[in-house]
């Protein structure tokens, strides 16, 4: 999983793809030190079973969601809703855990202790969790399929 410290806060529609002029890579260990967790499970059935077992053991409820707008027969209102959900800033009411199954996306996560934002770019088969109350914003790069 790649992680970057953004030099600027994310602004919807303005700097979604840009990290800012002086952004730099961040280690996954540094990400974990902020109370976030990163895992690698794989996308095959065995990897998904491991993810489900890990999520259940930590008290997570499991729910799979596919955000593949090409399968929606170009139903524009649904596509608009998915994009709105993906690009809004939200605060997690509980501690979410995500497994990336396919596609590519990034998620910007606020690090209020250091007054910065961290962008995660998970690959298929990688998972991460965020603490409750974390301010986050997802950015779709291509079709994605996530398991929550």
XYZ file of N, CA and C in Angstrom:
444
model
N 0.859 -1.167 0.000
C 0.000 0.000 0.000
C 0.904 1.228 0.000
N 0.578 2.155 -0.861
C 1.349 3.394 -0.906
C 0.658 4.445 -0.047
N 1.438 5.272 0.602
C 0.895 6.349 1.428
C 1.731 7.601 1.189
N 1.052 8.748 1.151
C 1.717 10.023 0.912
C 1.203 11.054 1.902
N 2.083 11.923 2.362
C 1.669 13.073 3.157
C 1.381 14.188 2.169
N 0.151 14.681 2.182
C -0.243 15.766 1.277
C 0.317 17.087 1.802
N 0.698 17.957 0.891
C 1.140 19.284 1.316
C -0.030 20.253 1.397
N -1.179 19.849 0.845
C -2.378 20.682 0.905
C -3.570 19.807 1.265
N -4.565 20.403 1.875
C -5.791 19.665 2.195
C -6.550 19.381 0.908
N -7.285 18.257 0.843
C -8.055 17.966 -0.366
C -9.231 18.917 -0.526
N -9.415 19.404 -1.749
C -10.530 20.288 -2.074
C -11.290 19.640 -3.220
N -12.571 19.371 -3.019
C -13.385 18.654 -3.993
C -13.338 19.314 -5.359
N -12.949 18.539 -6.371
C -12.931 19.019 -7.738
C -11.760 19.911 -8.085
N -10.914 20.243 -7.117
C -9.800 21.150 -7.373
C -8.475 20.399 -7.413
N -8.168 19.675 -6.353
C -6.876 18.993 -6.289
C -7.034 17.514 -5.953
N -8.074 16.878 -6.528
C -8.310 15.457 -6.268
C -7.111 14.595 -6.656
N -6.524 14.878 -7.815
C -5.434 14.045 -8.318
C -4.066 14.583 -7.928
N -4.002 15.786 -7.394
C -2.736 16.440 -7.075
C -2.462 16.327 -5.584
N -1.243 15.968 -5.238
C -0.870 15.872 -3.825
C -0.308 17.179 -3.285
N -0.016 18.123 -4.153
C 0.608 19.370 -3.723
C 2.092 19.342 -4.050
N 2.698 20.501 -4.082
C 4.079 20.635 -4.518
C 5.122 19.953 -3.663
N 4.962 19.946 -2.356
C 6.002 19.361 -1.509
C 5.510 18.138 -0.731
N 4.602 17.380 -1.342
C 4.153 16.128 -0.733
C 5.290 15.123 -0.767
N 5.234 14.158 0.134
C 6.282 13.148 0.178
C 5.706 11.808 0.635
N 6.375 10.713 0.266
C 5.880 9.399 0.678
C 5.857 9.273 2.199
N 4.893 8.528 2.679
C 4.796 8.218 4.107
C 4.874 6.704 4.244
N 5.428 6.254 5.323
C 5.524 4.808 5.528
C 4.209 4.269 6.069
N 3.931 3.024 5.758
C 2.740 2.379 6.304
C 2.885 2.250 7.817
N 4.126 2.095 8.292
C 4.354 2.040 9.737
C 3.952 3.357 10.394
N 4.279 4.472 9.741
C 3.872 5.779 10.257
C 2.365 5.933 10.250
N 1.732 5.399 9.215
C 0.274 5.400 9.129
C -0.304 4.603 10.295
N 0.271 3.449 10.577
C -0.200 2.605 11.680
C 0.011 3.282 13.030
N 1.062 4.063 13.160
C 1.335 4.754 14.422
C 0.260 5.783 14.752
N -0.523 6.194 13.755
C -1.594 7.166 13.971
C -2.897 6.503 14.412
N -2.846 5.201 14.691
C -4.045 4.488 15.111
C -4.781 3.850 13.953
N -4.203 3.915 12.778
C -4.784 3.275 11.609
C -4.059 1.954 11.394
N -4.698 1.013 10.747
C -4.081 -0.290 10.522
C -4.103 -0.614 9.038
N -3.039 -1.271 8.562
C -2.959 -1.702 7.169
C -2.646 -3.197 7.137
N -3.282 -3.908 6.217
C -3.134 -5.354 6.109
C -3.042 -5.742 4.640
N -2.526 -6.941 4.376
C -2.575 -7.527 3.040
C -3.201 -8.907 3.160
N -4.277 -9.136 2.406
C -4.985 -10.412 2.456
C -5.018 -11.124 1.112
N -5.030 -10.410 0.014
C -5.226 -11.004 -1.300
C -6.683 -10.898 -1.713
N -6.944 -11.112 -3.008
C -8.313 -10.955 -3.510
C -8.979 -12.283 -3.837
N -8.244 -13.385 -3.718
C -8.856 -14.683 -3.981
C -9.786 -15.056 -2.827
N -10.489 -16.170 -2.969
C -11.459 -16.584 -1.943
C -10.791 -16.762 -0.583
N -9.584 -17.312 -0.565
C -8.876 -17.515 0.698
C -8.539 -16.170 1.353
N -8.087 -15.200 0.560
C -7.777 -13.876 1.094
C -9.010 -13.184 1.638
N -10.132 -13.313 0.920
C -11.375 -12.701 1.394
C -11.864 -13.375 2.673
N -11.671 -14.692 2.772
C -12.040 -15.392 4.010
C -11.181 -14.919 5.179
N -9.877 -14.716 4.932
C -8.986 -14.207 5.986
C -9.427 -12.810 6.427
N -9.790 -11.964 5.448
C -10.270 -10.618 5.776
C -11.523 -10.696 6.639
N -12.477 -11.534 6.238
C -13.717 -11.670 7.001
C -13.446 -12.161 8.417
N -12.544 -13.135 8.561
C -12.213 -13.655 9.891
C -11.556 -12.569 10.746
N -10.632 -11.812 10.153
C -9.967 -10.735 10.897
C -10.965 -9.655 11.289
N -11.852 -9.309 10.369
C -12.848 -8.273 10.658
C -13.790 -8.727 11.770
N -14.271 -9.952 11.679
C -15.180 -10.465 12.723
C -14.487 -10.534 14.079
N -13.217 -10.948 14.090
C -12.503 -11.080 15.365
C -12.318 -9.730 16.051
N -12.359 -8.653 15.266
C -12.216 -7.312 15.828
C -13.561 -6.607 15.970
N -14.652 -7.346 15.758
C -15.982 -6.797 15.985
C -16.579 -6.007 14.835
N -16.007 -6.109 13.639
C -16.545 -5.393 12.487
C -17.731 -6.141 11.908
N -18.721 -5.398 11.428
C -19.803 -5.998 10.666
C -19.364 -6.033 9.210
N -19.724 -7.087 8.522
C -19.284 -7.240 7.138
C -20.381 -6.874 6.162
N -19.985 -6.129 5.161
C -20.911 -5.726 4.108
C -20.086 -5.459 2.863
N -20.385 -6.144 1.789
C -19.651 -5.945 0.539
C -20.413 -4.959 -0.325
N -19.683 -4.106 -0.993
C -20.299 -3.146 -1.902
C -19.429 -3.060 -3.145
N -20.058 -3.123 -4.290
C -19.341 -2.962 -5.551
C -19.708 -1.608 -6.122
N -18.703 -0.822 -6.399
C -18.916 0.504 -6.955
C -18.424 0.512 -8.396
N -19.038 -0.311 -9.212
C -18.665 -0.407 -10.614
C -19.773 0.217 -11.443
N -19.641 1.503 -11.726
C -20.716 2.230 -12.396
C -20.988 1.718 -13.803
N -20.057 1.055 -14.443
C -20.299 0.547 -15.797
C -21.361 -0.537 -15.797
N -21.619 -1.176 -14.672
C -22.631 -2.220 -14.597
C -24.021 -1.659 -14.326
N -24.150 -0.360 -14.226
C -25.431 0.252 -13.897
C -26.197 0.712 -15.128
N -25.767 0.292 -16.304
C -26.433 0.673 -17.549
C -26.573 2.187 -17.693
N -25.563 2.911 -17.286
C -25.529 4.368 -17.419
C -26.729 5.063 -16.787
N -27.133 4.610 -15.641
C -28.210 5.264 -14.903
C -27.565 6.452 -14.180
N -27.693 7.623 -14.772
C -26.968 8.797 -14.306
C -27.237 9.165 -12.847
N -28.468 9.145 -12.351
C -28.667 9.506 -10.944
C -27.906 8.603 -9.977
N -27.823 7.311 -10.288
C -27.082 6.395 -9.416
C -25.595 6.687 -9.513
N -25.108 6.951 -10.717
C -23.689 7.293 -10.892
C -23.353 8.570 -10.120
N -24.228 9.564 -10.205
C -23.992 10.816 -9.486
C -23.952 10.583 -7.982
N -24.851 9.735 -7.473
C -24.876 9.435 -6.048
C -23.590 8.745 -5.612
N -23.133 7.763 -6.390
C -21.893 7.067 -6.051
C -20.732 8.046 -6.022
N -20.636 8.913 -7.026
C -19.548 9.890 -7.050
C -19.639 10.862 -5.885
N -20.848 11.266 -5.521
C -21.011 12.171 -4.383
C -20.548 11.498 -3.096
N -20.947 10.243 -2.903
C -20.537 9.513 -1.705
C -19.029 9.355 -1.669
N -18.426 9.036 -2.813
C -16.988 8.816 -2.850
C -16.194 10.077 -2.570
N -16.684 11.228 -3.001
C -15.882 12.440 -2.915
C -16.227 13.348 -1.743
N -17.157 12.963 -0.898
C -17.476 13.831 0.227
C -16.546 13.555 1.404
N -16.358 14.562 2.211
C -15.608 14.381 3.451
C -16.574 13.843 4.487
N -16.209 12.752 5.117
C -17.079 12.156 6.121
C -16.274 11.846 7.368
N -16.962 11.839 8.482
C -16.362 11.416 9.737
C -16.917 10.043 10.054
N -16.032 9.104 10.316
C -16.455 7.734 10.595
C -17.098 7.657 11.968
N -18.386 7.267 12.048
C -19.023 7.139 13.357
C -18.505 5.923 14.112
N -18.087 4.906 13.389
C -17.494 3.724 14.001
C -16.192 3.456 13.264
N -15.459 2.474 13.710
C -14.168 2.192 13.086
C -14.371 1.315 11.851
N -14.280 1.872 10.629
C -14.493 1.058 9.432
C -13.231 0.296 9.038
N -13.431 -0.826 8.371
C -12.331 -1.622 7.832
C -12.674 -1.923 6.379
N -11.745 -1.695 5.471
C -11.980 -1.832 4.039
C -11.007 -2.838 3.438
N -11.479 -3.635 2.484
C -10.635 -4.511 1.677
C -10.843 -4.117 0.225
N -9.782 -3.738 -0.442
C -9.857 -3.377 -1.859
C -9.826 -4.659 -2.682
N -10.868 -4.872 -3.498
C -10.954 -6.084 -4.307
C -10.501 -5.862 -5.742
N -10.778 -4.684 -6.296
C -10.382 -4.413 -7.674
C -10.406 -2.912 -7.909
N -9.883 -2.515 -9.067
C -9.899 -1.105 -9.430
C -8.823 -0.326 -8.701
N -8.939 0.979 -8.777
C -7.971 1.820 -8.085
C -8.670 3.058 -7.544
N -8.257 3.470 -6.387
C -8.807 4.650 -5.742
C -7.810 5.117 -4.698
N -8.058 6.278 -4.162
C -7.250 6.762 -3.047
C -8.207 7.247 -1.976
N -7.701 7.356 -0.786
C -8.490 7.884 0.317
C -7.604 8.863 1.078
N -8.107 10.073 1.261
C -7.398 11.091 2.033
C -7.908 11.021 3.461
N -6.991 10.952 4.413
C -7.338 10.800 5.819
C -6.668 11.917 6.603
N -7.455 12.597 7.412
C -6.914 13.701 8.197
C -6.070 13.172 9.351
N -4.939 13.810 9.575
C -4.075 13.552 10.730
C -4.085 14.840 11.551
N -5.110 15.031 12.414
C -5.250 16.307 13.114
C -4.119 16.605 14.094
N -3.473 15.572 14.622
C -2.387 15.795 15.579
C -1.209 16.512 14.926
N -1.003 16.269 13.633
C 0.113 16.880 12.913
C -0.342 17.891 11.869
N -1.644 18.245 11.881
C -2.213 19.226 10.965
C -1.835 18.926 9.512
N -2.184 17.703 9.073
C -1.871 17.306 7.705
C -2.881 16.257 7.244
N -2.808 15.944 5.971
C -3.638 14.893 5.377
C -2.720 13.831 4.804
N -3.133 12.570 4.920
C -2.379 11.457 4.359
C -3.243 10.797 3.288
N -2.651 10.566 2.129
C -3.365 9.878 1.050
C -2.881 8.435 0.986
N -3.823 7.504 1.096
C -3.543 6.079 0.922
C -3.964 5.667 -0.475
N -3.159 4.837 -1.110
C -3.497 4.291 -2.416
C -3.380 2.767 -2.300
N -4.458 2.111 -1.862
C -4.393 0.655 -1.699
C -4.489 -0.075 -3.031
N -3.823 -1.194 -3.103
C -3.884 -2.079 -4.260
C -4.905 -3.178 -3.968
N -5.447 -3.824 -4.998
C -6.356 -4.943 -4.746
C -5.714 -5.983 -3.821
N -6.485 -6.417 -2.831
C -5.998 -7.381 -1.848
C -5.486 -6.742 -0.576
N -5.373 -5.418 -0.558
C -4.906 -4.720 0.637
C -6.095 -4.173 1.408
N -5.958 -4.142 2.709
C -7.036 -3.684 3.581
C -6.489 -2.654 4.556
N -7.388 -1.829 5.085
C -6.998 -0.865 6.103
C -8.198 -0.557 6.972
N -7.918 -0.059 8.154
C -8.986 0.382 9.049
C -8.661 1.787 9.514
N -9.688 2.489 9.910
C -9.555 3.859 10.395
C -10.198 3.943 11.769
N -9.670 4.774 12.654
C -10.312 4.912 13.960
C -11.637 5.663 13.842
N -12.540 5.395 14.760
C -13.806 6.133 14.795
C -13.498 7.617 14.910
N -14.242 8.425 14.195
C -14.053 9.869 14.241
C -13.056 10.398 13.230
N -12.422 9.520 12.453
C -11.436 9.974 11.465
C -12.145 10.662 10.306
N -11.669 11.841 9.947
C -12.200 12.549 8.787
C -11.522 11.971 7.554
N -12.314 11.555 6.564
C -11.772 10.888 5.392
C -12.502 11.335 4.132
N -11.855 11.137 3.002
C -12.440 11.483 1.714
C -11.888 10.524 0.672
N -12.771 9.765 0.021
C -12.359 8.786 -0.988
C -12.351 9.429 -2.371
N -11.425 8.995 -3.204
C -11.289 9.499 -4.567
C -11.191 8.316 -5.509
N -12.152 8.176 -6.406
C -12.129 7.058 -7.357
C -11.208 7.406 -8.510
N -10.321 6.496 -8.847
C -9.437 6.666 -9.992
C -9.977 5.856 -11.163
N -10.398 4.640 -10.904
C -11.079 3.808 -11.900
C -12.107 2.969 -11.154
N -12.761 2.056 -11.836
C -13.769 1.221 -11.173
C -13.163 0.567 -9.948
N -13.924 0.540 -8.866
C -13.428 -0.092 -7.652
C -14.464 -1.055 -7.103
N -13.995 -2.005 -6.371
C -14.855 -2.924 -5.645
C -14.263 -3.054 -4.254
N -15.033 -2.686 -3.252
C -14.566 -2.706 -1.864
C -15.414 -3.655 -1.051
N -14.830 -4.207 -0.032
C -15.590 -4.960 0.954
C -15.402 -4.232 2.264
N -16.507 -3.903 2.939
C -16.449 -3.173 4.205
C -16.676 -4.148 5.333
